[in-house]
Amino acid sequence: MPYFDAVHFMDIQEKQAHLSALKAKFDSYSPITSESWACIQEAVRFQLVKKGEVLLRASQISRRLFFICKGALRAFCTDVAGNSYNKNLFLENDFAGSTVSAILKTPSTFTLECLEDSVLISIDYSSYRNLIFSRGDLKDFYIAYLERNWVIEKEQREVSIVQENATLRYLRFLQQHPDADRRIALQHIASHLGITPTQLSRIRKNIKK
């Protein structure tokens, strides 16, 4: 059975629902066998984290991958003047972590912070990679995941920042995360979209007209 950390308040039904969501996430990229899923379950643990808690600091080496059962996280970078810029926002059913740091065993270039009280499933990245390279179906999943998130969606995001206006980017963001603007501070959404909070407020007012 998987190890459940600090979430004894959760009943078995709730835990299984979260694990089913994780299994569905894997299968959405490439189906995995019951044997591989059993291996994944043995390697994961649940974590309960509070709003404002930091899961990974810039300059630390990333050692865990997180799947968001409930809640929201942000990955942000800070410049020499102390200004922070959101690299990404993560909500339910997203994977979060610094893959580059975990693979290269180098310090992360960003900080991973909880924006809400969150329930996460975490997995040791070293164990995760060992499973991937020892099981063909998990390797297929990993390739499909990298292609979609690190090639296709990354390129689409980069192009949208250059070619699409801020209003369209905001509407696209809401289409992907319909309740995000009620849960996440607008300053974080604005930073994620590459605009100022004032610009976002103006966009929101124009949409409501």
PDB file of C-alpha atoms in Angstrom:
ATOM      1  CA  MET A   1       0.000   0.000   0.000  1.00  0.00           C
ATOM      2  CA  PRO A   2       1.209   3.567  -0.627  1.00  0.00           C
ATOM      3  CA  TYR A   3       2.454   5.612   2.309  1.00  0.00           C
ATOM      4  CA  PHE A   4       0.051   8.364   3.399  1.00  0.00           C
ATOM      5  CA  ASP A   5       1.819  11.288   5.045  1.00  0.00           C
ATOM      6  CA  ALA A   6       0.024  13.697   7.410  1.00  0.00           C
ATOM      7  CA  VAL A   7      -3.451  13.099   6.009  1.00  0.00           C
ATOM      8  CA  HIS A   8      -4.929  10.605   8.477  1.00  0.00           C
ATOM      9  CA  PHE A   9      -8.099  12.744   8.438  1.00  0.00           C
ATOM     10  CA  MET A  10      -8.808  11.508   4.907  1.00  0.00           C
ATOM     11  CA  ASP A  11     -10.990   8.445   4.596  1.00  0.00           C
ATOM     12  CA  ILE A  12     -10.166   5.550   2.306  1.00  0.00           C
ATOM     13  CA  GLN A  13     -12.773   6.610  -0.252  1.00  0.00           C
ATOM     14  CA  GLU A  14     -11.245  10.094  -0.584  1.00  0.00           C
ATOM     15  CA  LYS A  15      -7.730   8.702  -0.871  1.00  0.00           C
ATOM     16  CA  GLN A  16      -8.829   6.271  -3.562  1.00  0.00           C
ATOM     17  CA  ALA A  17     -10.577   9.071  -5.466  1.00  0.00           C
ATOM     18  CA  HIS A  18      -7.323  11.043  -5.547  1.00  0.00           C
ATOM     19  CA  LEU A  19      -5.362   7.974  -6.640  1.00  0.00           C
ATOM     20  CA  SER A  20      -7.924   7.332  -9.389  1.00  0.00           C
ATOM     21  CA  ALA A  21      -7.389  10.904 -10.611  1.00  0.00           C
ATOM     22  CA  LEU A  22      -3.646  10.276 -10.734  1.00  0.00           C
ATOM     23  CA  LYS A  23      -4.171   7.014 -12.634  1.00  0.00           C
ATOM     24  CA  ALA A  24      -6.438   8.849 -15.107  1.00  0.00           C
ATOM     25  CA  LYS A  25      -3.691  11.457 -15.576  1.00  0.00           C
ATOM     26  CA  PHE A  26      -1.175   8.774 -16.532  1.00  0.00           C
ATOM     27  CA  ASP A  27      -3.667   7.067 -18.870  1.00  0.00           C
ATOM     28  CA  SER A  28      -4.546  10.368 -20.571  1.00  0.00           C
ATOM     29  CA  TYR A  29      -1.041  10.381 -22.052  1.00  0.00           C
ATOM     30  CA  SER A  30      -0.536   6.650 -22.578  1.00  0.00           C
ATOM     31  CA  PRO A  31      -2.278   3.703 -20.874  1.00  0.00           C
ATOM     32  CA  ILE A  32      -0.282   1.931 -18.166  1.00  0.00           C
ATOM     33  CA  THR A  33      -0.670  -1.645 -16.957  1.00  0.00           C
ATOM     34  CA  SER A  34      -2.061  -2.686 -13.591  1.00  0.00           C
ATOM     35  CA  GLU A  35       1.431  -3.918 -12.647  1.00  0.00           C
ATOM     36  CA  SER A  36       2.965  -0.519 -13.366  1.00  0.00           C
ATOM     37  CA  TRP A  37       0.171   1.238 -11.501  1.00  0.00           C
ATOM     38  CA  ALA A  38       0.838  -0.979  -8.468  1.00  0.00           C
ATOM     39  CA  CYS A  39       4.502   0.114  -8.592  1.00  0.00           C
ATOM     40  CA  ILE A  40       3.482   3.779  -8.780  1.00  0.00           C
ATOM     41  CA  GLN A  41       1.158   3.405  -5.791  1.00  0.00           C
ATOM     42  CA  GLU A  42       3.961   1.914  -3.729  1.00  0.00           C
ATOM     43  CA  ALA A  43       6.174   4.924  -4.497  1.00  0.00           C
ATOM     44  CA  VAL A  44       3.742   7.763  -3.750  1.00  0.00           C
ATOM     45  CA  ARG A  45       2.677   9.511  -0.553  1.00  0.00           C
ATOM     46  CA  PHE A  46       0.046  12.082   0.291  1.00  0.00           C
ATOM     47  CA  GLN A  47       0.993  15.505   1.639  1.00  0.00           C
ATOM     48  CA  LEU A  48      -1.176  18.156   3.239  1.00  0.00           C
ATOM     49  CA  VAL A  49       0.308  21.630   2.753  1.00  0.00           C
ATOM     50  CA  LYS A  50      -0.853  25.036   3.942  1.00  0.00           C
ATOM     51  CA  LYS A  51      -1.271  28.235   1.935  1.00  0.00           C
ATOM     52  CA  GLY A  52       2.082  30.026   1.740  1.00  0.00           C
ATOM     53  CA  GLU A  53       4.122  26.878   2.353  1.00  0.00           C
ATOM     54  CA  VAL A  54       7.148  26.460   0.095  1.00  0.00           C
ATOM     55  CA  LEU A  55       7.695  23.030  -1.437  1.00  0.00           C
ATOM     56  CA  LEU A  56      10.883  23.908  -3.288  1.00  0.00           C
ATOM     57  CA  ARG A  57      13.120  26.953  -2.971  1.00  0.00           C
ATOM     58  CA  ALA A  58      15.241  28.429  -5.711  1.00  0.00           C
ATOM     59  CA  SER A  59      18.817  27.165  -5.124  1.00  0.00           C
ATOM     60  CA  GLN A  60      17.548  23.829  -3.737  1.00  0.00           C
ATOM     61  CA  ILE A  61      17.822  20.620  -5.738  1.00  0.00           C
ATOM     62  CA  SER A  62      14.398  19.237  -6.621  1.00  0.00           C
ATOM     63  CA  ARG A  63      13.862  15.688  -5.406  1.00  0.00           C
ATOM     64  CA  ARG A  64      10.092  15.229  -5.645  1.00  0.00           C
ATOM     65  CA  LEU A  65       7.343  15.494  -8.260  1.00  0.00           C
ATOM     66  CA  PHE A  66       3.896  16.645  -7.110  1.00  0.00           C
ATOM     67  CA  PHE A  67       0.414  15.837  -8.412  1.00  0.00           C
ATOM     68  CA  ILE A  68      -2.222  18.312  -7.228  1.00  0.00           C
ATOM     69  CA  CYS A  69      -5.314  16.599  -5.824  1.00  0.00           C
ATOM     70  CA  LYS A  70      -6.766  19.809  -4.399  1.00  0.00           C
ATOM     71  CA  GLY A  71      -5.368  23.319  -4.333  1.00  0.00           C
ATOM     72  CA  ALA A  72      -3.106  25.607  -6.334  1.00  0.00           C
ATOM     73  CA  LEU A  73       0.642  26.203  -6.612  1.00  0.00           C
ATOM     74  CA  ARG A  74       2.808  28.746  -8.347  1.00  0.00           C
ATOM     75  CA  ALA A  75       6.351  28.520  -9.660  1.00  0.00           C
ATOM     76  CA  PHE A  76       8.066  31.893  -9.523  1.00  0.00           C
ATOM     77  CA  CYS A  77      11.462  33.449 -10.143  1.00  0.00           C
ATOM     78  CA  THR A  78      12.905  36.453  -8.314  1.00  0.00           C
ATOM     79  CA  ASP A  79      15.255  38.992  -9.892  1.00  0.00           C
ATOM     80  CA  VAL A  80      18.165  40.773  -8.211  1.00  0.00           C
ATOM     81  CA  ALA A  81      15.875  43.652  -7.214  1.00  0.00           C
ATOM     82  CA  GLY A  82      13.569  41.267  -5.367  1.00  0.00           C
ATOM     83  CA  ASN A  83      10.729  41.364  -7.901  1.00  0.00           C
ATOM     84  CA  SER A  84       8.994  38.021  -8.444  1.00  0.00           C
ATOM     85  CA  TYR A  85       7.625  36.727 -11.737  1.00  0.00           C
ATOM     86  CA  ASN A  86       5.351  33.715 -12.064  1.00  0.00           C
ATOM     87  CA  LYS A  87       6.766  31.062 -14.352  1.00  0.00           C
ATOM     88  CA  ASN A  88       3.650  28.926 -14.101  1.00  0.00           C
ATOM     89  CA  LEU A  89       0.451  28.267 -12.164  1.00  0.00           C
ATOM     90  CA  PHE A  90      -0.694  24.752 -11.297  1.00  0.00           C
ATOM     91  CA  LEU A  91      -4.170  23.598 -10.248  1.00  0.00           C
ATOM     92  CA  GLU A  92      -6.005  20.306  -9.763  1.00  0.00           C
ATOM     93  CA  ASN A  93      -4.757  17.386 -11.870  1.00  0.00           C
ATOM     94  CA  ASP A  94      -1.525  19.182 -12.792  1.00  0.00           C
ATOM     95  CA  PHE A  95       1.976  17.842 -12.175  1.00  0.00           C
ATOM     96  CA  ALA A  96       4.331  20.369 -10.571  1.00  0.00           C
ATOM     97  CA  GLY A  97       8.050  20.387  -9.837  1.00  0.00           C
ATOM     98  CA  SER A  98      11.400  21.283 -11.325  1.00  0.00           C
ATOM     99  CA  THR A  99      12.147  18.554 -13.842  1.00  0.00           C
ATOM    100  CA  VAL A 100      15.398  20.202 -14.967  1.00  0.00           C
ATOM    101  CA  SER A 101      16.706  20.407 -11.409  1.00  0.00           C
ATOM    102  CA  ALA A 102      15.695  16.816 -10.655  1.00  0.00           C
ATOM    103  CA  ILE A 103      17.280  15.390 -13.823  1.00  0.00           C
ATOM    104  CA  LEU A 104      20.526  17.375 -13.679  1.00  0.00           C
ATOM    105  CA  LYS A 105      20.697  17.440  -9.864  1.00  0.00           C
ATOM    106  CA  THR A 106      21.334  21.173 -10.050  1.00  0.00           C
ATOM    107  CA  PRO A 107      19.716  23.965  -7.992  1.00  0.00           C
ATOM    108  CA  SER A 108      16.205  24.927  -9.067  1.00  0.00           C
ATOM    109  CA  THR A 109      15.892  28.297 -10.788  1.00  0.00           C
ATOM    110  CA  PHE A 110      12.446  28.893  -9.295  1.00  0.00           C
ATOM    111  CA  THR A 111      10.480  28.568  -6.065  1.00  0.00           C
ATOM    112  CA  LEU A 112       7.359  26.398  -5.778  1.00  0.00           C
ATOM    113  CA  GLU A 113       4.796  27.855  -3.373  1.00  0.00           C
ATOM    114  CA  CYS A 114       1.256  26.873  -2.316  1.00  0.00           C
ATOM    115  CA  LEU A 115      -1.395  29.492  -3.099  1.00  0.00           C
ATOM    116  CA  GLU A 116      -4.111  27.551  -1.249  1.00  0.00           C
ATOM    117  CA  ASP A 117      -4.297  24.849   1.382  1.00  0.00           C
ATOM    118  CA  SER A 118      -3.582  21.848  -0.818  1.00  0.00           C
ATOM    119  CA  VAL A 119      -3.627  18.071  -0.897  1.00  0.00           C
ATOM    120  CA  LEU A 120      -0.804  16.655  -2.990  1.00  0.00           C
ATOM    121  CA  ILE A 121       0.478  13.283  -4.061  1.00  0.00           C
ATOM    122  CA  SER A 122       4.263  13.344  -4.163  1.00  0.00           C
ATOM    123  CA  ILE A 123       6.746  10.867  -5.530  1.00  0.00           C
ATOM    124  CA  ASP A 124      10.494  10.654  -5.092  1.00  0.00           C
ATOM    125  CA  TYR A 125      11.903  11.662  -8.478  1.00  0.00           C
ATOM    126  CA  SER A 126      14.730   9.137  -8.408  1.00  0.00           C
ATOM    127  CA  SER A 127      12.262   6.285  -7.790  1.00  0.00           C
ATOM    128  CA  TYR A 128      10.003   7.710 -10.476  1.00  0.00           C
ATOM    129  CA  ARG A 129      12.782   7.712 -13.103  1.00  0.00           C
ATOM    130  CA  ASN A 130      13.839   4.183 -12.143  1.00  0.00           C
ATOM    131  CA  LEU A 131      10.272   3.003 -12.730  1.00  0.00           C
ATOM    132  CA  ILE A 132      10.049   4.842 -16.048  1.00  0.00           C
ATOM    133  CA  PHE A 133      13.204   3.295 -17.452  1.00  0.00           C
ATOM    134  CA  SER A 134      12.426  -0.199 -16.181  1.00  0.00           C
ATOM    135  CA  ARG A 135       8.878  -0.459 -17.576  1.00  0.00           C
ATOM    136  CA  GLY A 136       8.003   0.058 -21.237  1.00  0.00           C
ATOM    137  CA  ASP A 137       4.480   1.383 -20.681  1.00  0.00           C
ATOM    138  CA  LEU A 138       5.738   4.012 -18.227  1.00  0.00           C
ATOM    139  CA  LYS A 139       8.433   5.000 -20.715  1.00  0.00           C
ATOM    140  CA  ASP A 140       5.702   5.512 -23.334  1.00  0.00           C
ATOM    141  CA  PHE A 141       3.789   7.683 -20.864  1.00  0.00           C
ATOM    142  CA  TYR A 142       6.906   9.737 -20.111  1.00  0.00           C
ATOM    143  CA  ILE A 143       7.659  10.384 -23.783  1.00  0.00           C
ATOM    144  CA  ALA A 144       4.046  11.417 -24.454  1.00  0.00           C
ATOM    145  CA  TYR A 145       4.054  13.684 -21.390  1.00  0.00           C
ATOM    146  CA  LEU A 146       7.296  15.424 -22.412  1.00  0.00           C
ATOM    147  CA  GLU A 147       6.105  15.885 -25.999  1.00  0.00           C
ATOM    148  CA  ARG A 148       2.805  17.467 -24.973  1.00  0.00           C
ATOM    149  CA  ASN A 149       4.067  19.659 -22.124  1.00  0.00           C
ATOM    150  CA  TRP A 150       7.653  20.475 -23.077  1.00  0.00           C
ATOM    151  CA  VAL A 151       7.224  20.710 -26.837  1.00  0.00           C
ATOM    152  CA  ILE A 152       3.645  21.301 -28.006  1.00  0.00           C
ATOM    153  CA  GLU A 153       2.154  23.320 -25.117  1.00  0.00           C
ATOM    154  CA  LYS A 154       5.423  25.145 -24.424  1.00  0.00           C
ATOM    155  CA  GLU A 155       5.645  26.305 -28.040  1.00  0.00           C
ATOM    156  CA  GLN A 156       1.967  27.299 -28.098  1.00  0.00           C
ATOM    157  CA  ARG A 157       2.421  29.352 -24.916  1.00  0.00           C
ATOM    158  CA  GLU A 158       5.519  31.089 -26.287  1.00  0.00           C
ATOM    159  CA  VAL A 159       3.744  31.919 -29.553  1.00  0.00           C
ATOM    160  CA  SER A 160       0.621  33.193 -27.739  1.00  0.00           C
ATOM    161  CA  ILE A 161       2.696  35.638 -25.693  1.00  0.00           C
ATOM    162  CA  VAL A 162       4.100  37.109 -28.917  1.00  0.00           C
ATOM    163  CA  GLN A 163       1.075  36.921 -31.227  1.00  0.00           C
ATOM    164  CA  GLU A 164      -2.033  37.078 -29.021  1.00  0.00           C
ATOM    165  CA  ASN A 165      -3.221  40.129 -27.127  1.00  0.00           C
ATOM    166  CA  ALA A 166      -3.531  40.015 -23.346  1.00  0.00           C
ATOM    167  CA  THR A 167      -7.331  39.724 -23.405  1.00  0.00           C
ATOM    168  CA  LEU A 168      -7.207  36.582 -25.511  1.00  0.00           C
ATOM    169  CA  ARG A 169      -4.521  35.084 -23.264  1.00  0.00           C
ATOM    170  CA  TYR A 170      -6.668  35.788 -20.205  1.00  0.00           C
ATOM    171  CA  LEU A 171      -9.773  34.233 -21.786  1.00  0.00           C
ATOM    172  CA  ARG A 172      -7.762  31.185 -22.801  1.00  0.00           C
ATOM    173  CA  PHE A 173      -6.478  30.872 -19.239  1.00  0.00           C
ATOM    174  CA  LEU A 174     -10.044  30.999 -17.875  1.00  0.00           C
ATOM    175  CA  GLN A 175     -11.117  28.391 -20.397  1.00  0.00           C
ATOM    176  CA  GLN A 176      -8.470  26.051 -19.010  1.00  0.00           C
ATOM    177  CA  HIS A 177      -9.129  26.997 -15.356  1.00  0.00           C
ATOM    178  CA  PRO A 178     -12.706  28.406 -15.081  1.00  0.00           C
ATOM    179  CA  ASP A 179     -12.619  29.234 -11.354  1.00  0.00           C
ATOM    180  CA  ALA A 180      -8.993  30.386 -11.130  1.00  0.00           C
ATOM    181  CA  ASP A 181      -9.845  34.092 -10.948  1.00  0.00           C
ATOM    182  CA  ARG A 182     -11.925  33.440  -7.813  1.00  0.00           C
ATOM    183  CA  ARG A 183      -9.218  31.391  -6.135  1.00  0.00           C
ATOM    184  CA  ILE A 184      -5.919  32.983  -7.136  1.00  0.00           C
ATOM    185  CA  ALA A 185      -4.859  36.573  -6.471  1.00  0.00           C
ATOM    186  CA  LEU A 186      -5.073  38.638  -9.651  1.00  0.00           C
ATOM    187  CA  GLN A 187      -1.466  39.739  -9.248  1.00  0.00           C
ATOM    188  CA  HIS A 188      -0.376  36.119  -9.695  1.00  0.00           C
ATOM    189  CA  ILE A 189      -2.582  35.616 -12.749  1.00  0.00           C
ATOM    190  CA  ALA A 190      -1.286  38.850 -14.266  1.00  0.00           C
ATOM    191  CA  SER A 191       2.308  37.784 -13.716  1.00  0.00           C
ATOM    192  CA  HIS A 192       1.558  34.399 -15.271  1.00  0.00           C
ATOM    193  CA  LEU A 193       0.100  36.141 -18.346  1.00  0.00           C
ATOM    194  CA  GLY A 194       3.028  38.543 -18.631  1.00  0.00           C
ATOM    195  CA  ILE A 195       1.014  41.703 -17.892  1.00  0.00           C
ATOM    196  CA  THR A 196       0.600  44.100 -14.964  1.00  0.00           C
ATOM    197  CA  PRO A 197      -2.231  43.829 -12.402  1.00  0.00           C
ATOM    198  CA  THR A 198      -3.543  47.171 -13.681  1.00  0.00           C
ATOM    199  CA  GLN A 199      -3.742  45.816 -17.226  1.00  0.00           C
ATOM    200  CA  LEU A 200      -5.574  42.731 -15.988  1.00  0.00           C
ATOM    201  CA  SER A 201      -8.079  44.825 -14.029  1.00  0.00           C
ATOM    202  CA  ARG A 202      -8.761  46.845 -17.169  1.00  0.00           C
ATOM    203  CA  ILE A 203      -9.249  43.672 -19.220  1.00  0.00           C
ATOM    204  CA  ARG A 204     -11.675  42.246 -16.650  1.00  0.00           C
ATOM    205  CA  LYS A 205     -13.718  45.462 -16.658  1.00  0.00           C
ATOM    206  CA  ASN A 206     -13.943  45.481 -20.441  1.00  0.00           C
ATOM    207  CA  ILE A 207     -15.071  41.850 -20.523  1.00  0.00           C
ATOM    208  CA  LYS A 208     -17.876  42.574 -18.037  1.00  0.00           C
ATOM    209  CA  LYS A 209     -19.248  45.451 -20.114  1.00  0.00           C
TER     210      LYS A 209
END
